[in-house]
Tab-separated table of C-alpha atoms in Angstrom:
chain	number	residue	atom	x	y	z
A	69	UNK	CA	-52.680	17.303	-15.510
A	70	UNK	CA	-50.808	19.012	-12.728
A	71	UNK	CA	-49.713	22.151	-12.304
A	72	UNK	CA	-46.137	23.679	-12.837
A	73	UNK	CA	-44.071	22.991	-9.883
A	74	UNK	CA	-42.888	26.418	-8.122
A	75	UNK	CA	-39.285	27.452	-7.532
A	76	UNK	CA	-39.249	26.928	-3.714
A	77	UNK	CA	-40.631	23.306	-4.184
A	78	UNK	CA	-37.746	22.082	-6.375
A	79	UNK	CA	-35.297	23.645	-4.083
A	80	UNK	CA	-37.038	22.477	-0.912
A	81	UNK	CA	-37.376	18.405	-2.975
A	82	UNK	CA	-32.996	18.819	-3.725
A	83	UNK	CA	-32.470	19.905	-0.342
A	84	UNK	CA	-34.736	17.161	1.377
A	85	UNK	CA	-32.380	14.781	-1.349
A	86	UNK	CA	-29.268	15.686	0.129
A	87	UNK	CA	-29.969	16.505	3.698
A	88	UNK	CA	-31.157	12.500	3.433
A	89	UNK	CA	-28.542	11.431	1.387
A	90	UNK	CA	-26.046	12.993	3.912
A	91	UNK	CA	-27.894	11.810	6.978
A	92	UNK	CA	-27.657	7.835	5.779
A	93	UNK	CA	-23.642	8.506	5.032
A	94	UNK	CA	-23.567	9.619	8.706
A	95	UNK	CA	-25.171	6.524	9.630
A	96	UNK	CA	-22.406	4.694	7.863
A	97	UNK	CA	-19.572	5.801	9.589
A	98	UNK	CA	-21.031	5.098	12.981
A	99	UNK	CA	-21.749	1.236	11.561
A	100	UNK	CA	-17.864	0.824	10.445
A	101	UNK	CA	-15.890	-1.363	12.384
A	102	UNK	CA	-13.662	-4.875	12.535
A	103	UNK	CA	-15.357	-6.027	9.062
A	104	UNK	CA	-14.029	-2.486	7.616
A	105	UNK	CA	-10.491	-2.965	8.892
A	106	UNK	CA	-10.528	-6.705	7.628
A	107	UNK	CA	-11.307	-5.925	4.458
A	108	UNK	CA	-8.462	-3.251	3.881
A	109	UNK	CA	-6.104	-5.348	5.051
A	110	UNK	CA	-6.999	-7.849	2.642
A	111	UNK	CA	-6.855	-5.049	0.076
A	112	UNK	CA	-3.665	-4.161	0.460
A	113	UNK	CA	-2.116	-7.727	1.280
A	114	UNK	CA	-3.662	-9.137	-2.059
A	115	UNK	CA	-1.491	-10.194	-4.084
A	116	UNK	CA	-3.732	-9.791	-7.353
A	117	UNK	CA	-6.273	-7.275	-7.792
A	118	UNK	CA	-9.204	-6.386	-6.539
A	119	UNK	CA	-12.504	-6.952	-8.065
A	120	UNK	CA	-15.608	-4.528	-7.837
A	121	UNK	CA	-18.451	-6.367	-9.039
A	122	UNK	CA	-22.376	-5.031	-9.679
A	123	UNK	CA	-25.191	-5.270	-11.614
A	124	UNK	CA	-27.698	-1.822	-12.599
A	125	UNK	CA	-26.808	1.132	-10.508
A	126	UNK	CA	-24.868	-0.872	-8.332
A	127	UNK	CA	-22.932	-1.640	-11.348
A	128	UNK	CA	-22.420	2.238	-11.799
A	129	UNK	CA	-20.798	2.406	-8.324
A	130	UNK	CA	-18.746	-0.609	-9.012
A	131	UNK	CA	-16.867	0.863	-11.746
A	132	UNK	CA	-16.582	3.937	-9.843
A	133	UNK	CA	-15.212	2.241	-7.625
A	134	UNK	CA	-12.943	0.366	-9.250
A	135	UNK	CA	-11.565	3.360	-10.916
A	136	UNK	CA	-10.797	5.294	-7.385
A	137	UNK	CA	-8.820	2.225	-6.068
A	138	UNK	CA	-6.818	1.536	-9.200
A	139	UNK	CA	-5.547	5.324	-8.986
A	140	UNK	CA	-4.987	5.497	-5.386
A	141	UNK	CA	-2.831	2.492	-5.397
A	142	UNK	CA	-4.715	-0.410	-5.374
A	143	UNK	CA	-5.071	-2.432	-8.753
A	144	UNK	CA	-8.402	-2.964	-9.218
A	145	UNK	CA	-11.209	-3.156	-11.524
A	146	UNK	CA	-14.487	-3.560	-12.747
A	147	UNK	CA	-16.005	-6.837	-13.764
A	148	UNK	CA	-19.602	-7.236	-15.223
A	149	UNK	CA	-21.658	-10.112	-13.405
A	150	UNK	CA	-23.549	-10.873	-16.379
A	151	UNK	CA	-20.216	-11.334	-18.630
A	152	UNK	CA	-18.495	-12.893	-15.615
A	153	UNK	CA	-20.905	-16.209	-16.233
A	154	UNK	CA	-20.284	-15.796	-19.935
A	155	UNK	CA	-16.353	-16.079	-19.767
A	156	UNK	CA	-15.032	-12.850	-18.025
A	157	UNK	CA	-15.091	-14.706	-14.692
A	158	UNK	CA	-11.459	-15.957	-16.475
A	159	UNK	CA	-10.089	-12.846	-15.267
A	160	UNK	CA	-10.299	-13.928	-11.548
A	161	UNK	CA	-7.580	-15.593	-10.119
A	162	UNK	CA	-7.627	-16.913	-6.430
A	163	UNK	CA	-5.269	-14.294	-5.554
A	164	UNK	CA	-7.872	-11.827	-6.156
A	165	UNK	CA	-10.230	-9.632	-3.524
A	166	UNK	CA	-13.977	-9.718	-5.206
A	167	UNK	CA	-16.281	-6.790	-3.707
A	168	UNK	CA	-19.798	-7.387	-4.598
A	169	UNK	CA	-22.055	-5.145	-4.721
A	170	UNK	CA	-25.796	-5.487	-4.372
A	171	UNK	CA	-28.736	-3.452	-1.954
A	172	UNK	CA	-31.235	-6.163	-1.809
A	173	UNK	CA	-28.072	-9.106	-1.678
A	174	UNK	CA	-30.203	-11.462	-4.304
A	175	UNK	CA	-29.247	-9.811	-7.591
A	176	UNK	CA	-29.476	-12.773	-9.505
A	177	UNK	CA	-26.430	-11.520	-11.995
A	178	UNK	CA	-24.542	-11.618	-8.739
A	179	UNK	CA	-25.420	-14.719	-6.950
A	180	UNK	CA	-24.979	-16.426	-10.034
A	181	UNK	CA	-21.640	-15.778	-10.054
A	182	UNK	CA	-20.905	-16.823	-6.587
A	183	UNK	CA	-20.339	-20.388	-6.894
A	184	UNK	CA	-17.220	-20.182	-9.294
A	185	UNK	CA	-15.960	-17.100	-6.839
A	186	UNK	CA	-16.392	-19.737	-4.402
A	187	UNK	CA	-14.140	-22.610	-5.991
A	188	UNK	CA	-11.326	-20.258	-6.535
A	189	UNK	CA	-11.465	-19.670	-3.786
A	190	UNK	CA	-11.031	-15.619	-3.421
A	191	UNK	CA	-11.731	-13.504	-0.754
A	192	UNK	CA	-15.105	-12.468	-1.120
A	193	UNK	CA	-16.800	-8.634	0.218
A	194	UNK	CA	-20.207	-8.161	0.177
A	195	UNK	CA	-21.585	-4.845	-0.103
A	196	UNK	CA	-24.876	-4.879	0.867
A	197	UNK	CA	-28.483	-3.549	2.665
A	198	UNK	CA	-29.245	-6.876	3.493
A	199	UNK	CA	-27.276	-8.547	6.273
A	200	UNK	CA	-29.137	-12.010	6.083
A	201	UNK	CA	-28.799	-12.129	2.231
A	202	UNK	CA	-26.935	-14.686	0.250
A	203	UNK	CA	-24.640	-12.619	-0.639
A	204	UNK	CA	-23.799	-11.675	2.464
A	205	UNK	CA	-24.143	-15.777	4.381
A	206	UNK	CA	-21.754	-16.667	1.302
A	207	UNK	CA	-19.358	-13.683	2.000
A	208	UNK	CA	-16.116	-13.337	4.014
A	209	UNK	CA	-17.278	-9.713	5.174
A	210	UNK	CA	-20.085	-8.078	5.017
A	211	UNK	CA	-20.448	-4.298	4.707
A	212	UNK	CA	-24.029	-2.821	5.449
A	213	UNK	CA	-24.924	0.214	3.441
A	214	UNK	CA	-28.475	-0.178	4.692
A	215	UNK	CA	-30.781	2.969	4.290
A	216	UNK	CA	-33.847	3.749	5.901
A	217	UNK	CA	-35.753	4.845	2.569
A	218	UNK	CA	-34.503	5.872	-0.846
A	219	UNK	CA	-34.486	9.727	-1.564
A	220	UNK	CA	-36.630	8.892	-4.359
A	221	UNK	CA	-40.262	9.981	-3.810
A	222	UNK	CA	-41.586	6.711	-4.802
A	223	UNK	CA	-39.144	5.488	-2.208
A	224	UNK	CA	-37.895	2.802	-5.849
A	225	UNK	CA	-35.320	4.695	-7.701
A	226	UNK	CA	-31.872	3.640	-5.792
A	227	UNK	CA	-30.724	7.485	-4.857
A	228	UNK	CA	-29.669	7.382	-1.269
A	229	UNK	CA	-28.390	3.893	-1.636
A	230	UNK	CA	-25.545	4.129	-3.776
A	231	UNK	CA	-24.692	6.951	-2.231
A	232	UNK	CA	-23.712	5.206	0.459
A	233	UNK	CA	-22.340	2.377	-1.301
A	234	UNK	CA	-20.328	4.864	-3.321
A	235	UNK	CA	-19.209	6.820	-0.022
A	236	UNK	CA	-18.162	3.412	1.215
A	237	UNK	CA	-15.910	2.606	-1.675
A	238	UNK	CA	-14.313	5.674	-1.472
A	239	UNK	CA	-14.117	5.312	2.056
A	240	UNK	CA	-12.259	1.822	1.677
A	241	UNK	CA	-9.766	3.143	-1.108
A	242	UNK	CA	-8.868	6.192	1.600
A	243	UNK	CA	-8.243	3.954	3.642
A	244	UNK	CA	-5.882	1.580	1.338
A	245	UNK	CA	-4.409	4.688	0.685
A	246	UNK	CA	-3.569	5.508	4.605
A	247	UNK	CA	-2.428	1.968	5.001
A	248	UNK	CA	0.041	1.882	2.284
A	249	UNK	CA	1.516	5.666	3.053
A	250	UNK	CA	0.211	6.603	-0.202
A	251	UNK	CA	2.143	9.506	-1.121
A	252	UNK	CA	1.807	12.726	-3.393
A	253	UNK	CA	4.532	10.900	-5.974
A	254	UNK	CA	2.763	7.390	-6.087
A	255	UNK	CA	-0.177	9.930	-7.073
A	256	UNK	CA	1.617	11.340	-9.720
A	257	UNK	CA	2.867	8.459	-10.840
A	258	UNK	CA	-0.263	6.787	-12.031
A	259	UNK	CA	-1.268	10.426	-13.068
A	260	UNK	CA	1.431	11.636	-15.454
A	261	UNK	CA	-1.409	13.743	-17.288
A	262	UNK	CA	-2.546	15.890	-15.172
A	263	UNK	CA	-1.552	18.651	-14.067
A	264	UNK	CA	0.101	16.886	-10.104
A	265	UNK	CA	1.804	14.722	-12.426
A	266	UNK	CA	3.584	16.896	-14.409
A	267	UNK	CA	4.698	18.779	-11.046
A	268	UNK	CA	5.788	16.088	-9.765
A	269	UNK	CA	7.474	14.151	-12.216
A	270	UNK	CA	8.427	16.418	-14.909
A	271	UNK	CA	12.347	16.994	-14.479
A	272	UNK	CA	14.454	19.418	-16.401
A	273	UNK	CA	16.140	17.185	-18.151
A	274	UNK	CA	12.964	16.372	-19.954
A	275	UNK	CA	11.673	19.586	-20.950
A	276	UNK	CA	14.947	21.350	-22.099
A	277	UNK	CA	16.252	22.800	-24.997
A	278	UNK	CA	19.244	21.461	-26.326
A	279	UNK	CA	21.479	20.997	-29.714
A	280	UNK	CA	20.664	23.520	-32.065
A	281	UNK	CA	17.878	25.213	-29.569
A	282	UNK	CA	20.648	26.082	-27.318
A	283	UNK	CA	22.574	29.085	-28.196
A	284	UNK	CA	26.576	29.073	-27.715
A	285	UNK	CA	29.561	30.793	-27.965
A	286	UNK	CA	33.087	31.367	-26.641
A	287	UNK	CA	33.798	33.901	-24.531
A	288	UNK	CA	36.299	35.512	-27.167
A	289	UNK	CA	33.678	35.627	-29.671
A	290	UNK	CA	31.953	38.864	-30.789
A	291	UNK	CA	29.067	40.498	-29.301
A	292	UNK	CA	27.384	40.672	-33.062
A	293	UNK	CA	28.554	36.613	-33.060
A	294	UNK	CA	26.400	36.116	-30.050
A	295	UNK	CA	23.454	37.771	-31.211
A	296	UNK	CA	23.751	35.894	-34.655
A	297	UNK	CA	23.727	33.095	-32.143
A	298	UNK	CA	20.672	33.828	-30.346
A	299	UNK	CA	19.018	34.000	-33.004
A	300	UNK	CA	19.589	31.193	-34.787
A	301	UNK	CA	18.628	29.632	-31.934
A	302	UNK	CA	15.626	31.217	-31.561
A	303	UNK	CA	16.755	31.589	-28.106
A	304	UNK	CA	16.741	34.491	-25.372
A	305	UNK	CA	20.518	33.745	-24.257
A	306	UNK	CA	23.873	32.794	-25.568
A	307	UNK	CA	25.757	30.413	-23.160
A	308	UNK	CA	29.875	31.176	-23.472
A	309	UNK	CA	31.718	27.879	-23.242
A	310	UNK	CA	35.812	27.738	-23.338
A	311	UNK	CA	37.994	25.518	-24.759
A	312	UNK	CA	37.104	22.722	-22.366
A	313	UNK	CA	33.645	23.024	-23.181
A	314	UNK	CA	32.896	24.502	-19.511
A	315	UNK	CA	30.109	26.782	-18.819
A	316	UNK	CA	31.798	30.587	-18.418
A	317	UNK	CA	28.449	32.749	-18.114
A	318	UNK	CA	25.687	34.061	-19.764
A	319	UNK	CA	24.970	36.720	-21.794
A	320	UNK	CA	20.718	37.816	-22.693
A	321	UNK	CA	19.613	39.354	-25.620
A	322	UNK	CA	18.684	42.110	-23.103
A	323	UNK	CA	22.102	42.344	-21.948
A	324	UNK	CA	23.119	43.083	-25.515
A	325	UNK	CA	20.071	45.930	-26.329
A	326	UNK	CA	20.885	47.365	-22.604
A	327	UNK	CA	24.843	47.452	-23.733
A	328	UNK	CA	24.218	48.789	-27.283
A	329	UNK	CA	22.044	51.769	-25.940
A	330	UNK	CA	25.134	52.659	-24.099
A	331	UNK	CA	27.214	51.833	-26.495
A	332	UNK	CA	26.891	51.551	-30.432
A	333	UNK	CA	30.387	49.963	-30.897
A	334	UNK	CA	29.749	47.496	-28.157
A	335	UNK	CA	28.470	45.294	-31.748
A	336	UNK	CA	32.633	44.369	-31.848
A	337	UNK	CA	33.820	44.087	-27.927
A	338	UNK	CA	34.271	40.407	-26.976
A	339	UNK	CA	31.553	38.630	-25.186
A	340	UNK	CA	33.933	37.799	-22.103
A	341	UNK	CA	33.364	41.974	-21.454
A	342	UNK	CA	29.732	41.527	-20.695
A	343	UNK	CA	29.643	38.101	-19.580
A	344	UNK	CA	27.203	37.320	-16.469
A	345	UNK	CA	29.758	34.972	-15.009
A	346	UNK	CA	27.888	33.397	-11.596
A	347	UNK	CA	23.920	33.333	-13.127
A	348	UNK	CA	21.550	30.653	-11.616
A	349	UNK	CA	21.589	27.747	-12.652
A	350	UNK	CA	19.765	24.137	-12.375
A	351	UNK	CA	20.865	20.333	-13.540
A	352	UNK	CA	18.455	17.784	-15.460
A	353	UNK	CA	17.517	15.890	-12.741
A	354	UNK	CA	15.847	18.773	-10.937
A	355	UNK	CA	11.994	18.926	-10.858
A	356	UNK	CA	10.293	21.774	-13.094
A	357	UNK	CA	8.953	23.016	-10.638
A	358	UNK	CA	11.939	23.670	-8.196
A	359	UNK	CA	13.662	25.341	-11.310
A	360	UNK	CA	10.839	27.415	-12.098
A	361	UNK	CA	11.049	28.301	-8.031
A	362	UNK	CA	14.379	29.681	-9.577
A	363	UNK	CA	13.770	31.378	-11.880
A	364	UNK	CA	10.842	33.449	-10.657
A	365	UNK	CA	13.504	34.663	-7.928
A	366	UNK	CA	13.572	38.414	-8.115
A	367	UNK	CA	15.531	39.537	-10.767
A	368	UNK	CA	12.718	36.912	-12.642
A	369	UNK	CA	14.590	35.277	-15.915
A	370	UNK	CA	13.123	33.834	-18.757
A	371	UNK	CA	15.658	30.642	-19.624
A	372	UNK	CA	17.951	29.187	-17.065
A	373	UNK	CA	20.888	27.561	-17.735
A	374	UNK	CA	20.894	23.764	-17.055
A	375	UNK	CA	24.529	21.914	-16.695
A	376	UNK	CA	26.059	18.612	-16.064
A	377	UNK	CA	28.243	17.785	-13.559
A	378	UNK	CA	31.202	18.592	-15.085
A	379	UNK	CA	29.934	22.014	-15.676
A	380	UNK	CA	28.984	21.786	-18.999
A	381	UNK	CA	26.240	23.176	-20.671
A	382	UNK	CA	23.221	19.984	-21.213
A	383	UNK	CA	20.340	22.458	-21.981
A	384	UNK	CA	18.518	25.563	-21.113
A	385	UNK	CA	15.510	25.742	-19.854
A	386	UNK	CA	12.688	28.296	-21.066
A	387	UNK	CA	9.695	29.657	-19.445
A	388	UNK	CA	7.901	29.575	-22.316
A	389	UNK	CA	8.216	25.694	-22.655
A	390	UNK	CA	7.341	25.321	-18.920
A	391	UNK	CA	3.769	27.231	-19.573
A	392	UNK	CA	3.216	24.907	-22.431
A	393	UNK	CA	3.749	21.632	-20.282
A	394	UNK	CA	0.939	23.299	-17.923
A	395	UNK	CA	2.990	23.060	-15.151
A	396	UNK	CA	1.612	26.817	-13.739
């Protein structure tokens, strides 16, 4: 049996992994060229999706793959070459892109599939280590991910290969991305979860308070009657509306302790006395973001007042509800 391996060679055997693994990537970029370019342009001109195909590890990749182009813009995804020839090969259409991946080029799964790709009559990528494989004499292009060994010891396990397969995927869906002027929004877009998304698609309008969340009053109402209001509300601000249903100011439930400090009777002085009659304000079609940009403006508030375009009060927005939707 041999011995326990020390600390300095496990660190010396992942550093000889990567420096390889990085080292064959380099290699890859100087071997790009017209097949490259062809093949993005088919990508984005296709008219149906595009297909990332692989068996094993390469199948790994594939989905990987597949995933990165469908959320940078290019509809895509993953087919199994083993359920293709059992009925998933219905999904292709011969509008379709098919990128297949496979080191040695005769994956049986794959070539197996090739005959049907070939009567639909699809564009056809192969991905391969093996430029005089059938895949690659029955493909359209031919990518070569070719390695000089595999960072496995054994020089078996496929390590430094599908690392470059995988660095060539997401090299071709940067690329689709460049080509199409792939922007921060079409991110967002297919991204509404996370945390871009929500920046960049979350407007005011959809994160408001309104109805009985939004505290109101007229301006001739009552101190004491705007408080009540606040906090039936539940809210941090009373909005004063007059008879036309306009916006006429603001008035914070810190405006009212400030004012009843100075003033015990202030409890029966009419609202319009305290009014903040020109406060910031936003509309619903605003971004979150921009509004919270607002608000954090020195003096910092803690609900903003959101109105139509008549001037009317649609909402207010609350900090609270912003740091809930995780848009800090």
């Amino acid at each position: 049996m041999s011995g326990k391996v020390s600390r300095e060679e496990l660190l010396d055997t992942a550093r000889d992994v990567l420096i390889q693994e990085a080292d064959a990537v380099r290699a890859l970029a100087s071997r790009l060229g017209d097949d490259f370019v062809r093949v993005v342009e088919w990508m984005v001109e296709c008219r149906g999706r595009v297909v990332v195909t692989g068996m094993g590890k390469s199948g790994a990749v594939a989905r990987k793959g597949a995933a990165t182009l469908a959320s940078t813009g290019t509809p895509s995804f993953y087919l199994h070459p083993a359920e293709g020839v059992h009925g998933d090969l219905g999904m292709v259409t011969p509008d379709d892109v098919v990128i297949a991946l496979s080191y040695s080029g005769e994956t049986d799964e794959i070539l197996a599939v090739l005959p049907v790709l070939k009567r639909l009559g699809v564009v056809l990528v192969a991905v391969t280590g093996n430029v005089r494989s059938t895949l690659a004499e029955s493909a359209d292009a031919t990518l070569d991910v070719s390695v000089s060994r595999e960072a496995c010891p054994l020089n078996l396990a496929p390590t430094t290969s599908t690392t470059t397969m995988l660095a060539l995927l997401d090299a071709l869906a940067v690329a689709a991305m460049r080509a199409r002027r792939f922007s921060h929004e079409d991110y967002a877009l297919f991204h509404p979860a996370g945390s871009l998304g929500r920046r960049l698609l979350l407007r005011v309008g959809d994160l408001m308070r309104t109805g009985d969340r939004m505290a109101l009053c007229s301006p001739g109402a009552t101190i004491q009657d705007a408080l009540f209001a606040i906090t039936r509300a539940q809210a941090g601000c009373v909005f004063a509306v007059d008879g036309e249903g306009r916006f006429a100011g603001l008035l914070t439930d810190g405006d009212i302790r400030r004012l009843l400090l100075r003033d015990k009777g202030a409890f029966d002085w009419p609202v319009s006395e305290a009014l903040n009659t020109h406060p910031r304000h936003t509309t619903p079609d605003r971004l979150v973001t921009e509004a919270l940009a607002l608000m954090e403006q020195p003096p910092a508030c803690g609900e903003l007042p959101v109105l139509d375009e008549q001037d009317r009060p649609a909402g207010v927005l609350n900090l609270k509800d912003i740091a809930k939707a995780g848009i800090f």
